[in-house]
Amino acid sequence: MSKQTNKEDINKKLEETIDSYWDDKKKDKNPDFDGFREEEIKPAPKEKKPFNIKKLLLIILIIVVAFVAAIVITILAMEHIGKKDLLNSNSANTEITGADGAELENDGKIVVYNGKKYVYNESNISMLFMGVDREEFNEGSTYQEGGQADSLFLMVIDTSTGESKMVPISRYTMVPIDEYHEDGSYWRQNEIQVLLAYTYGDGREKSCENTTTAISRLLYGMPISGYVAIDLSGIGVLNDAIGGVTVEVMEDLTEADSELYLGNTVTLMGQQAETYVRSRKSEGTDLEVDNNAPRVERQVQYLNAFLSQTLSQMKTSPTLPLKLYNLAEDYTITDVSASETLYLMTTMASGGLESEVVTIPSTAKRGEYTEVYVDEDALYEVILDVFYTEVE
């Protein structure tokens, strides 16, 4: 017999001896015990741990922090993308030119004028805002049937400081615009009122592009980074989205609304906001020449108040620009993205709550229609002030 077999026999006898020993022990304590039945073998109940409120609060806090961090990261990413896109864009297909006597270098980025040297501010972003005299934008409008640009404002933002300048442009300003036939084919360039640049388009993007080009042409080819056109229906919607806009009434408009009397402080809501920025009066010699001028002053006041309230609310609601952007989609035509809008508004919020208003010196004349002619020399001084920086 081998050693392996002997070892197995010994182990087997040892196991039998141990089992016999424990059986005897169990019977000594309970002679009737014959082992546990399977159904009697149950695991001991687990001890319930006390509810840990601190742990729950910690988990909730982690989730909230992660959510906020995700929002912040998204906002920062959108701002970065928006800045990059805007600084590289130019919606106006024009080249920089200069006034008589101006010497231009580096494609107009350097100007010597009246013995002074100026350098174009590459941090500038300019946006053209248009108010269109239509309740809504019509899909597939034919050329010359898309309405007019009733209001025009150029907003220039210095992204290095956040400071902004608002340049109102009279709708009657005479400027060379591109005219198109009803089928969209090019006709000619003609000096007429700038509000008609929108008319010579499709009532949508083409109209906006034509107007943007006309304004850039008026401003010696200054780049325009983007445009926003809003229809009449959108005024009250955006106005109410920030809780209304508070103004001191600048002109008696009680014929249109009893609350809009001179000097009254009112928070404009809904239709009332549209009434305040749209109404025109035609009484008096000056108004017969240009009844749009007082309205432009009210529009400037309203826009500055709207911006001020929006930028102020962004302190507690940093995503407000995105909310307004989404809300405005049904009422606007624009080539500005959501990320670009967020970047611009955030940048402006860092530079103050109001925009400096810069007026273009001009003269109004009345013929068959009102015509406004800019003072070219004074206009060029405005351009150098807004778009350039004087250097030694």
CSV table of N, CA and C in Angstrom, one decimal, residues 43-196:
chain,number,residue,atom,x,y,z
A,43,PRO,N,-30.9,33.2,8.1
A,43,PRO,CA,-29.8,34.2,8.4
A,43,PRO,C,-30.3,35.2,9.5
A,44,ALA,N,-29.4,35.6,10.3
A,44,ALA,CA,-29.7,36.5,11.3
A,44,ALA,C,-30.1,37.9,10.7
A,45,PRO,N,-31.2,38.5,11.2
A,45,PRO,CA,-31.6,39.8,10.6
A,45,PRO,C,-30.5,40.8,10.8
A,46,LYS,N,-30.3,41.7,9.7
A,46,LYS,CA,-29.3,42.7,9.7
A,46,LYS,C,-29.7,43.9,10.6
A,47,GLU,N,-28.8,44.4,11.2
A,47,GLU,CA,-29.1,45.5,12.1
A,47,GLU,C,-29.3,46.8,11.2
A,48,LYS,N,-30.4,47.5,11.4
A,48,LYS,CA,-30.7,48.7,10.7
A,48,LYS,C,-29.8,49.8,11.2
A,49,LYS,N,-29.1,50.5,10.1
A,49,LYS,CA,-28.3,51.6,10.5
A,49,LYS,C,-29.1,52.9,10.6
A,50,PRO,N,-28.8,53.7,11.5
A,50,PRO,CA,-29.5,55.0,11.7
A,50,PRO,C,-29.4,55.9,10.5
A,51,PHE,N,-30.5,56.6,10.1
A,51,PHE,CA,-30.6,57.5,9.0
A,51,PHE,C,-29.6,58.6,9.1
A,52,ASN,N,-28.7,58.8,8.1
A,52,ASN,CA,-27.6,59.8,8.2
A,52,ASN,C,-28.0,61.0,7.4
A,53,ILE,N,-28.5,62.0,8.0
A,53,ILE,CA,-29.0,63.2,7.3
A,53,ILE,C,-27.8,64.0,6.8
A,54,LYS,N,-26.6,64.0,7.5
A,54,LYS,CA,-25.5,64.7,7.0
A,54,LYS,C,-25.0,64.1,5.7
A,55,LYS,N,-25.0,62.8,5.6
A,55,LYS,CA,-24.5,62.1,4.4
A,55,LYS,C,-25.4,62.5,3.2
A,56,LEU,N,-26.8,62.6,3.5
A,56,LEU,CA,-27.7,62.9,2.4
A,56,LEU,C,-27.5,64.4,2.0
A,57,LEU,N,-27.3,65.3,2.9
A,57,LEU,CA,-27.1,66.7,2.6
A,57,LEU,C,-25.8,66.8,1.8
A,58,LEU,N,-24.8,66.0,2.1
A,58,LEU,CA,-23.5,66.1,1.4
A,58,LEU,C,-23.7,65.7,0.0
A,59,ILE,N,-24.5,64.6,-0.2
A,59,ILE,CA,-24.7,64.1,-1.6
A,59,ILE,C,-25.5,65.2,-2.4
A,60,ILE,N,-26.5,65.8,-1.8
A,60,ILE,CA,-27.2,66.8,-2.5
A,60,ILE,C,-26.3,68.0,-2.8
A,61,LEU,N,-25.5,68.4,-1.9
A,61,LEU,CA,-24.6,69.5,-2.1
A,61,LEU,C,-23.6,69.2,-3.3
A,62,ILE,N,-23.1,68.0,-3.3
A,62,ILE,CA,-22.2,67.6,-4.4
A,62,ILE,C,-22.9,67.7,-5.8
A,63,ILE,N,-24.2,67.2,-5.8
A,63,ILE,CA,-25.0,67.3,-7.1
A,63,ILE,C,-25.2,68.7,-7.5
A,64,VAL,N,-25.6,69.6,-6.5
A,64,VAL,CA,-25.8,71.0,-6.8
A,64,VAL,C,-24.5,71.7,-7.4
A,65,VAL,N,-23.4,71.4,-6.7
A,65,VAL,CA,-22.2,72.0,-7.1
A,65,VAL,C,-21.8,71.6,-8.5
A,66,ALA,N,-22.0,70.3,-8.7
A,66,ALA,CA,-21.6,69.8,-10.1
A,66,ALA,C,-22.5,70.4,-11.1
A,67,PHE,N,-23.8,70.6,-10.8
A,67,PHE,CA,-24.7,71.2,-11.8
A,67,PHE,C,-24.3,72.6,-12.1
A,68,VAL,N,-24.0,73.4,-11.0
A,68,VAL,CA,-23.6,74.8,-11.2
A,68,VAL,C,-22.3,74.9,-11.9
A,69,ALA,N,-21.4,74.0,-11.6
A,69,ALA,CA,-20.1,74.0,-12.3
A,69,ALA,C,-20.3,73.7,-13.8
A,70,ALA,N,-21.2,72.8,-14.1
A,70,ALA,CA,-21.5,72.5,-15.5
A,70,ALA,C,-22.1,73.7,-16.2
A,71,ILE,N,-23.0,74.5,-15.6
A,71,ILE,CA,-23.5,75.7,-16.2
A,71,ILE,C,-22.4,76.7,-16.4
A,72,VAL,N,-21.6,76.9,-15.4
A,72,VAL,CA,-20.5,77.9,-15.5
A,72,VAL,C,-19.6,77.5,-16.6
A,73,ILE,N,-19.2,76.2,-16.7
A,73,ILE,CA,-18.3,75.8,-17.8
A,73,ILE,C,-18.9,76.0,-19.1
A,74,THR,N,-20.2,75.7,-19.2
A,74,THR,CA,-20.9,75.9,-20.5
A,74,THR,C,-20.9,77.4,-20.9
A,75,ILE,N,-21.2,78.2,-19.9
A,75,ILE,CA,-21.3,79.7,-20.2
A,75,ILE,C,-19.9,80.2,-20.7
A,76,LEU,N,-18.9,79.8,-19.9
A,76,LEU,CA,-17.5,80.2,-20.3
A,76,LEU,C,-17.1,79.7,-21.7
A,77,ALA,N,-17.5,78.5,-22.0
A,77,ALA,CA,-17.2,77.9,-23.3
A,77,ALA,C,-17.9,78.7,-24.4
A,78,MET,N,-19.2,79.0,-24.2
A,78,MET,CA,-19.9,79.7,-25.1
A,78,MET,C,-19.4,81.2,-25.3
A,79,GLU,N,-19.0,81.8,-24.2
A,79,GLU,CA,-18.4,83.1,-24.3
A,79,GLU,C,-17.1,83.1,-25.2
A,80,HIS,N,-16.3,82.1,-25.0
A,80,HIS,CA,-15.0,82.0,-25.7
A,80,HIS,C,-15.3,81.8,-27.2
A,81,ILE,N,-16.2,80.9,-27.5
A,81,ILE,CA,-16.6,80.7,-28.9
A,81,ILE,C,-17.2,81.9,-29.5
A,82,GLY,N,-18.0,82.6,-28.8
A,82,GLY,CA,-18.7,83.8,-29.3
A,82,GLY,C,-17.7,84.9,-29.6
A,83,LYS,N,-16.7,85.1,-28.7
A,83,LYS,CA,-15.7,86.1,-28.9
A,83,LYS,C,-14.9,85.8,-30.1
A,84,LYS,N,-14.4,84.6,-30.3
A,84,LYS,CA,-13.6,84.2,-31.4
A,84,LYS,C,-14.3,84.4,-32.7
A,85,ASP,N,-15.6,84.1,-32.8
A,85,ASP,CA,-16.4,84.2,-34.0
A,85,ASP,C,-16.7,85.6,-34.4
A,86,LEU,N,-17.0,86.5,-33.4
A,86,LEU,CA,-17.3,87.9,-33.6
A,86,LEU,C,-16.1,88.7,-34.1
A,87,LEU,N,-15.0,88.5,-33.4
A,87,LEU,CA,-13.8,89.2,-33.8
A,87,LEU,C,-13.3,88.9,-35.2
A,88,ASN,N,-13.7,87.8,-35.7
A,88,ASN,CA,-13.3,87.4,-37.1
A,88,ASN,C,-14.4,87.6,-38.1
A,89,SER,N,-15.5,88.2,-37.8
A,89,SER,CA,-16.6,88.4,-38.7
A,89,SER,C,-16.7,89.8,-39.2
A,90,ASN,N,-17.4,89.9,-40.4
A,90,ASN,CA,-17.7,91.2,-40.9
A,90,ASN,C,-18.9,91.0,-41.9
A,91,SER,N,-20.1,91.4,-41.4
A,91,SER,CA,-21.3,91.2,-42.2
A,91,SER,C,-21.4,92.1,-43.4
A,92,ALA,N,-20.6,93.2,-43.4
A,92,ALA,CA,-20.7,94.2,-44.4
A,92,ALA,C,-19.6,93.9,-45.5
A,93,ASN,N,-19.9,93.8,-46.7
A,93,ASN,CA,-19.0,93.5,-47.7
A,93,ASN,C,-18.4,94.8,-48.3
A,94,THR,N,-17.6,95.5,-47.5
A,94,THR,CA,-17.1,96.8,-47.9
A,94,THR,C,-15.6,96.9,-47.5
A,95,GLU,N,-14.9,97.8,-48.0
A,95,GLU,CA,-13.5,98.1,-47.7
A,95,GLU,C,-13.4,99.5,-47.0
A,96,ILE,N,-12.5,99.6,-46.1
A,96,ILE,CA,-12.3,100.8,-45.4
A,96,ILE,C,-11.8,101.9,-46.3
A,97,THR,N,-12.5,103.1,-46.3
A,97,THR,CA,-12.1,104.2,-47.0
A,97,THR,C,-11.8,105.4,-46.1
A,98,GLY,N,-11.5,106.6,-46.6
A,98,GLY,CA,-11.2,107.7,-45.8
A,98,GLY,C,-11.8,109.0,-46.3
A,99,ALA,N,-11.9,110.0,-45.5
A,99,ALA,CA,-12.4,111.3,-46.0
A,99,ALA,C,-11.3,112.0,-46.8
A,100,ASP,N,-11.7,113.0,-47.5
A,100,ASP,CA,-10.7,113.8,-48.2
A,100,ASP,C,-9.6,114.3,-47.3
A,101,GLY,N,-8.4,114.1,-47.7
A,101,GLY,CA,-7.2,114.5,-46.9
A,101,GLY,C,-6.7,113.4,-45.9
A,102,ALA,N,-7.4,112.3,-45.8
A,102,ALA,CA,-7.0,111.3,-44.9
A,102,ALA,C,-6.0,110.3,-45.6
A,103,GLU,N,-4.9,110.0,-45.0
A,103,GLU,CA,-3.9,109.1,-45.5
A,103,GLU,C,-4.1,107.7,-44.8
A,104,LEU,N,-4.4,106.7,-45.6
A,104,LEU,CA,-4.6,105.3,-45.1
A,104,LEU,C,-3.5,104.4,-45.3
A,105,GLU,N,-3.2,103.6,-44.3
A,105,GLU,CA,-2.2,102.5,-44.4
A,105,GLU,C,-2.7,101.2,-43.9
A,106,ASN,N,-2.1,100.1,-44.3
A,106,ASN,CA,-2.5,98.8,-43.8
A,106,ASN,C,-4.0,98.6,-43.9
A,107,ASP,N,-4.5,98.8,-45.1
A,107,ASP,CA,-5.9,98.6,-45.5
A,107,ASP,C,-6.9,99.4,-44.6
A,108,GLY,N,-6.4,100.6,-44.3
A,108,GLY,CA,-7.3,101.5,-43.5
A,108,GLY,C,-7.2,101.3,-42.0
A,109,LYS,N,-6.4,100.4,-41.6
A,109,LYS,CA,-6.2,100.2,-40.1
A,109,LYS,C,-5.4,101.3,-39.4
A,110,ILE,N,-4.6,102.0,-40.3
A,110,ILE,CA,-3.9,103.2,-39.8
A,110,ILE,C,-4.3,104.4,-40.6
A,111,VAL,N,-4.6,105.5,-39.9
A,111,VAL,CA,-5.0,106.7,-40.6
A,111,VAL,C,-4.3,107.9,-40.1
A,112,VAL,N,-3.8,108.7,-41.0
A,112,VAL,CA,-3.3,110.0,-40.6
A,112,VAL,C,-4.2,111.1,-41.2
A,113,TYR,N,-4.7,111.9,-40.2
A,113,TYR,CA,-5.8,112.9,-40.6
A,113,TYR,C,-5.6,114.2,-39.8
A,114,ASN,N,-5.5,115.3,-40.5
A,114,ASN,CA,-5.3,116.6,-39.8
A,114,ASN,C,-4.1,116.6,-38.9
A,115,GLY,N,-3.1,115.9,-39.3
A,115,GLY,CA,-1.8,115.9,-38.6
A,115,GLY,C,-1.8,115.0,-37.4
A,116,LYS,N,-2.8,114.1,-37.3
A,116,LYS,CA,-2.9,113.2,-36.2
A,116,LYS,C,-2.9,111.8,-36.7
A,117,LYS,N,-2.3,110.8,-35.9
A,117,LYS,CA,-2.3,109.4,-36.4
A,117,LYS,C,-3.2,108.6,-35.5
A,118,TYR,N,-4.0,107.7,-36.2
A,118,TYR,CA,-5.0,106.9,-35.5
A,118,TYR,C,-4.8,105.4,-35.9
A,119,VAL,N,-5.0,104.5,-35.0
A,119,VAL,CA,-5.0,103.1,-35.2
A,119,VAL,C,-6.3,102.5,-34.9
A,120,TYR,N,-6.8,101.7,-35.9
A,120,TYR,CA,-8.1,101.0,-35.7
A,120,TYR,C,-8.1,100.1,-34.5
A,121,ASN,N,-9.1,100.2,-33.7
A,121,ASN,CA,-9.2,99.4,-32.4
A,121,ASN,C,-9.7,98.0,-32.8
A,122,GLU,N,-8.8,97.0,-32.8
A,122,GLU,CA,-9.1,95.6,-33.2
A,122,GLU,C,-10.0,94.9,-32.2
A,123,SER,N,-10.2,95.6,-31.0
A,123,SER,CA,-11.1,95.0,-30.0
A,123,SER,C,-12.5,95.3,-30.2
A,124,ASN,N,-12.8,96.2,-31.1
A,124,ASN,CA,-14.2,96.7,-31.3
A,124,ASN,C,-15.0,95.6,-32.0
A,125,ILE,N,-16.2,95.5,-31.6
A,125,ILE,CA,-17.2,94.7,-32.3
A,125,ILE,C,-18.5,95.6,-32.5
A,126,SER,N,-18.9,95.7,-33.7
A,126,SER,CA,-20.1,96.5,-34.0
A,126,SER,C,-21.3,95.7,-34.4
A,127,MET,N,-22.4,96.0,-33.9
A,127,MET,CA,-23.7,95.3,-34.2
A,127,MET,C,-24.7,96.3,-34.7
A,128,LEU,N,-25.4,96.0,-35.8
A,128,LEU,CA,-26.4,96.9,-36.4
A,128,LEU,C,-27.8,96.3,-35.9
A,129,PHE,N,-28.6,97.2,-35.3
A,129,PHE,CA,-29.9,96.8,-34.9
A,129,PHE,C,-30.9,97.6,-35.7
A,130,MET,N,-31.9,96.8,-36.3
A,130,MET,CA,-32.9,97.4,-37.1
A,130,MET,C,-34.3,97.1,-36.6
A,131,GLY,N,-35.1,98.1,-36.6
A,131,GLY,CA,-36.5,97.9,-36.3
A,131,GLY,C,-37.3,97.9,-37.6
A,132,VAL,N,-38.0,96.9,-37.9
A,132,VAL,CA,-38.7,96.7,-39.2
A,132,VAL,C,-40.2,97.0,-39.0
A,133,ASP,N,-40.8,97.7,-40.0
A,133,ASP,CA,-42.2,98.1,-39.9
A,133,ASP,C,-43.1,97.0,-40.4
A,134,ARG,N,-43.0,95.9,-39.8
A,134,ARG,CA,-43.8,94.7,-40.1
A,134,ARG,C,-44.2,94.0,-38.8
A,135,GLU,N,-45.4,93.5,-38.7
A,135,GLU,CA,-45.8,92.8,-37.5
A,135,GLU,C,-45.1,91.5,-37.4
A,136,GLU,N,-44.7,90.9,-38.6
A,136,GLU,CA,-43.9,89.7,-38.6
A,136,GLU,C,-43.2,89.6,-39.9
A,137,PHE,N,-42.1,88.8,-39.9
A,137,PHE,CA,-41.3,88.6,-41.1
A,137,PHE,C,-42.0,87.5,-41.9
A,138,ASN,N,-42.1,87.8,-43.2
A,138,ASN,CA,-42.8,86.9,-44.1
A,138,ASN,C,-41.8,86.0,-44.8
A,139,GLU,N,-42.0,84.7,-44.8
A,139,GLU,CA,-41.2,83.8,-45.6
A,139,GLU,C,-41.5,84.0,-47.1
A,140,GLY,N,-40.4,84.0,-47.8
A,140,GLY,CA,-40.6,84.0,-49.3
A,140,GLY,C,-41.1,85.4,-49.8
A,141,SER,N,-40.9,86.5,-49.1
A,141,SER,CA,-41.3,87.8,-49.6
A,141,SER,C,-40.5,88.1,-50.8
A,142,THR,N,-41.1,88.7,-51.8
A,142,THR,CA,-40.4,89.1,-53.0
A,142,THR,C,-39.6,90.4,-52.7
A,143,TYR,N,-38.6,90.6,-53.5
A,143,TYR,CA,-37.9,91.9,-53.4
A,143,TYR,C,-38.8,93.1,-53.5
A,144,GLN,N,-38.5,94.1,-52.7
A,144,GLN,CA,-39.3,95.4,-52.7
A,144,GLN,C,-40.6,95.3,-52.0
A,145,GLU,N,-40.9,94.1,-51.3
A,145,GLU,CA,-42.1,94.0,-50.6
A,145,GLU,C,-41.9,93.6,-49.1
A,146,GLY,N,-40.7,93.7,-48.7
A,146,GLY,CA,-40.4,93.2,-47.3
A,146,GLY,C,-40.4,94.2,-46.2
A,147,GLY,N,-40.9,95.4,-46.5
A,147,GLY,CA,-40.9,96.4,-45.5
A,147,GLY,C,-39.7,97.3,-45.5
A,148,GLN,N,-39.6,98.2,-44.5
A,148,GLN,CA,-38.5,99.2,-44.4
A,148,GLN,C,-37.9,99.1,-43.0
A,149,ALA,N,-36.6,99.5,-43.0
A,149,ALA,CA,-35.9,99.6,-41.7
A,149,ALA,C,-36.3,100.9,-41.0
A,150,ASP,N,-37.3,100.9,-40.2
A,150,ASP,CA,-37.8,102.1,-39.5
A,150,ASP,C,-36.9,102.7,-38.6
A,151,SER,N,-36.1,101.9,-37.9
A,151,SER,CA,-35.1,102.4,-36.9
A,151,SER,C,-33.8,101.7,-37.1
A,152,LEU,N,-32.7,102.5,-36.9
A,152,LEU,CA,-31.4,101.9,-37.2
A,152,LEU,C,-30.4,102.4,-36.1
A,153,PHE,N,-29.8,101.5,-35.4
A,153,PHE,CA,-28.8,101.8,-34.4
A,153,PHE,C,-27.6,100.9,-34.5
A,154,LEU,N,-26.4,101.6,-34.5
A,154,LEU,CA,-25.2,100.8,-34.5
A,154,LEU,C,-24.6,100.8,-33.1
A,155,MET,N,-24.4,99.6,-32.5
A,155,MET,CA,-23.8,99.5,-31.2
A,155,MET,C,-22.4,99.0,-31.4
A,156,VAL,N,-21.4,99.8,-30.8
A,156,VAL,CA,-20.0,99.5,-30.9
A,156,VAL,C,-19.5,99.2,-29.5
A,157,ILE,N,-19.0,97.9,-29.3
A,157,ILE,CA,-18.5,97.5,-28.0
A,157,ILE,C,-17.0,97.3,-28.1
A,158,ASP,N,-16.3,97.9,-27.1
A,158,ASP,CA,-14.9,97.7,-27.0
A,158,ASP,C,-14.7,96.5,-26.1
A,159,THR,N,-14.4,95.3,-26.6
A,159,THR,CA,-14.3,94.1,-25.8
A,159,THR,C,-13.2,94.1,-24.8
A,160,SER,N,-12.2,95.0,-24.9
A,160,SER,CA,-11.1,95.1,-24.0
A,160,SER,C,-11.5,95.8,-22.7
A,161,THR,N,-12.6,96.6,-22.7
A,161,THR,CA,-13.1,97.3,-21.6
A,161,THR,C,-14.5,97.1,-21.2
A,162,GLY,N,-15.3,96.6,-22.2
A,162,GLY,CA,-16.7,96.4,-22.0
A,162,GLY,C,-17.5,97.6,-22.2
A,163,GLU,N,-16.9,98.8,-22.5
A,163,GLU,CA,-17.6,100.0,-22.8
A,163,GLU,C,-18.2,100.0,-24.1
A,164,SER,N,-19.4,100.6,-24.3
A,164,SER,CA,-20.1,100.6,-25.5
A,164,SER,C,-20.6,102.0,-25.9
A,165,LYS,N,-20.7,102.1,-27.2
A,165,LYS,CA,-21.2,103.4,-27.8
A,165,LYS,C,-22.4,103.1,-28.7
A,166,MET,N,-23.5,103.9,-28.6
A,166,MET,CA,-24.6,103.7,-29.4
A,166,MET,C,-24.7,104.9,-30.4
A,167,VAL,N,-24.8,104.5,-31.7
A,167,VAL,CA,-24.8,105.5,-32.8
A,167,VAL,C,-26.2,105.4,-33.5
A,168,PRO,N,-27.1,106.3,-33.2
A,168,PRO,CA,-28.4,106.3,-33.9
A,168,PRO,C,-28.2,106.8,-35.3
A,169,ILE,N,-28.9,106.2,-36.3
A,169,ILE,CA,-28.8,106.7,-37.7
A,169,ILE,C,-30.2,106.9,-38.2
A,170,SER,N,-30.5,108.1,-38.6
A,170,SER,CA,-31.8,108.5,-39.1
A,170,SER,C,-32.2,107.6,-40.3
A,171,ARG,N,-33.4,107.2,-40.3
A,171,ARG,CA,-33.9,106.4,-41.4
A,171,ARG,C,-34.0,107.2,-42.7
A,172,TYR,N,-33.9,108.5,-42.6
A,172,TYR,CA,-34.0,109.3,-43.8
A,172,TYR,C,-32.6,109.7,-44.3
A,173,THR,N,-31.5,109.2,-43.7
A,173,THR,CA,-30.2,109.5,-44.1
A,173,THR,C,-30.0,109.0,-45.6
A,174,MET,N,-29.4,110.0,-46.4
A,174,MET,CA,-29.2,109.7,-47.8
A,174,MET,C,-27.8,109.0,-47.9
A,175,VAL,N,-27.8,107.8,-48.6
A,175,VAL,CA,-26.6,107.0,-48.7
A,175,VAL,C,-26.7,106.1,-50.0
A,176,PRO,N,-25.6,105.9,-50.6
A,176,PRO,CA,-25.7,105.0,-51.8
A,176,PRO,C,-26.1,103.5,-51.4
A,177,ILE,N,-27.2,103.0,-51.9
A,177,ILE,CA,-27.6,101.7,-51.6
A,177,ILE,C,-27.7,100.8,-52.9
A,178,ASP,N,-27.6,99.5,-52.7
A,178,ASP,CA,-27.7,98.6,-53.9
A,178,ASP,C,-29.2,98.3,-54.1
A,179,GLU,N,-29.7,98.6,-55.3
A,179,GLU,CA,-31.1,98.3,-55.6
A,179,GLU,C,-31.2,97.1,-56.5
A,180,TYR,N,-32.3,96.3,-56.2
A,180,TYR,CA,-32.5,95.0,-56.9
A,180,TYR,C,-33.9,95.0,-57.6
A,181,HIS,N,-34.0,94.3,-58.7
A,181,HIS,CA,-35.3,94.0,-59.3
A,181,HIS,C,-36.1,93.1,-58.4
A,182,GLU,N,-37.4,93.0,-58.7
A,182,GLU,CA,-38.3,92.1,-58.0
A,182,GLU,C,-37.9,90.7,-58.0
A,183,ASP,N,-37.2,90.2,-59.0
A,183,ASP,CA,-36.7,88.8,-59.1
A,183,ASP,C,-35.4,88.6,-58.3
A,184,GLY,N,-34.9,89.7,-57.7
A,184,GLY,CA,-33.6,89.6,-57.0
A,184,GLY,C,-32.4,89.9,-57.7
A,185,SER,N,-32.5,90.1,-59.0
A,185,SER,CA,-31.3,90.4,-59.8
A,185,SER,C,-30.9,91.9,-59.5
A,186,TYR,N,-29.5,92.1,-59.6
A,186,TYR,CA,-29.0,93.4,-59.3
A,186,TYR,C,-29.4,94.4,-60.3
A,187,TRP,N,-29.8,95.6,-59.9
A,187,TRP,CA,-30.2,96.7,-60.8
A,187,TRP,C,-29.1,97.8,-60.8
A,188,ARG,N,-28.9,98.5,-59.7
A,188,ARG,CA,-28.0,99.6,-59.7
A,188,ARG,C,-27.7,100.1,-58.3
A,189,GLN,N,-26.7,101.0,-58.2
A,189,GLN,CA,-26.4,101.7,-56.9
A,189,GLN,C,-27.0,103.1,-57.0
A,190,ASN,N,-27.7,103.5,-56.0
A,190,ASN,CA,-28.4,104.8,-56.1
A,190,ASN,C,-28.5,105.4,-54.7
A,191,GLU,N,-28.3,106.7,-54.6
A,191,GLU,CA,-28.3,107.4,-53.3
A,191,GLU,C,-29.7,107.8,-53.0
A,192,ILE,N,-30.3,107.1,-52.0
A,192,ILE,CA,-31.6,107.3,-51.5
A,192,ILE,C,-31.7,107.1,-50.0
A,193,GLN,N,-32.8,107.3,-49.4
A,193,GLN,CA,-33.0,107.1,-48.0
A,193,GLN,C,-32.6,105.7,-47.5
A,194,VAL,N,-31.8,105.6,-46.5
A,194,VAL,CA,-31.2,104.3,-46.1
A,194,VAL,C,-32.3,103.3,-45.6
A,195,LEU,N,-33.4,103.8,-45.2
A,195,LEU,CA,-34.5,102.8,-44.8
A,195,LEU,C,-34.9,101.9,-46.0
A,196,LEU,N,-34.7,102.4,-47.2
A,196,LEU,CA,-35.1,101.6,-48.4
A,196,LEU,C,-34.1,100.5,-48.7
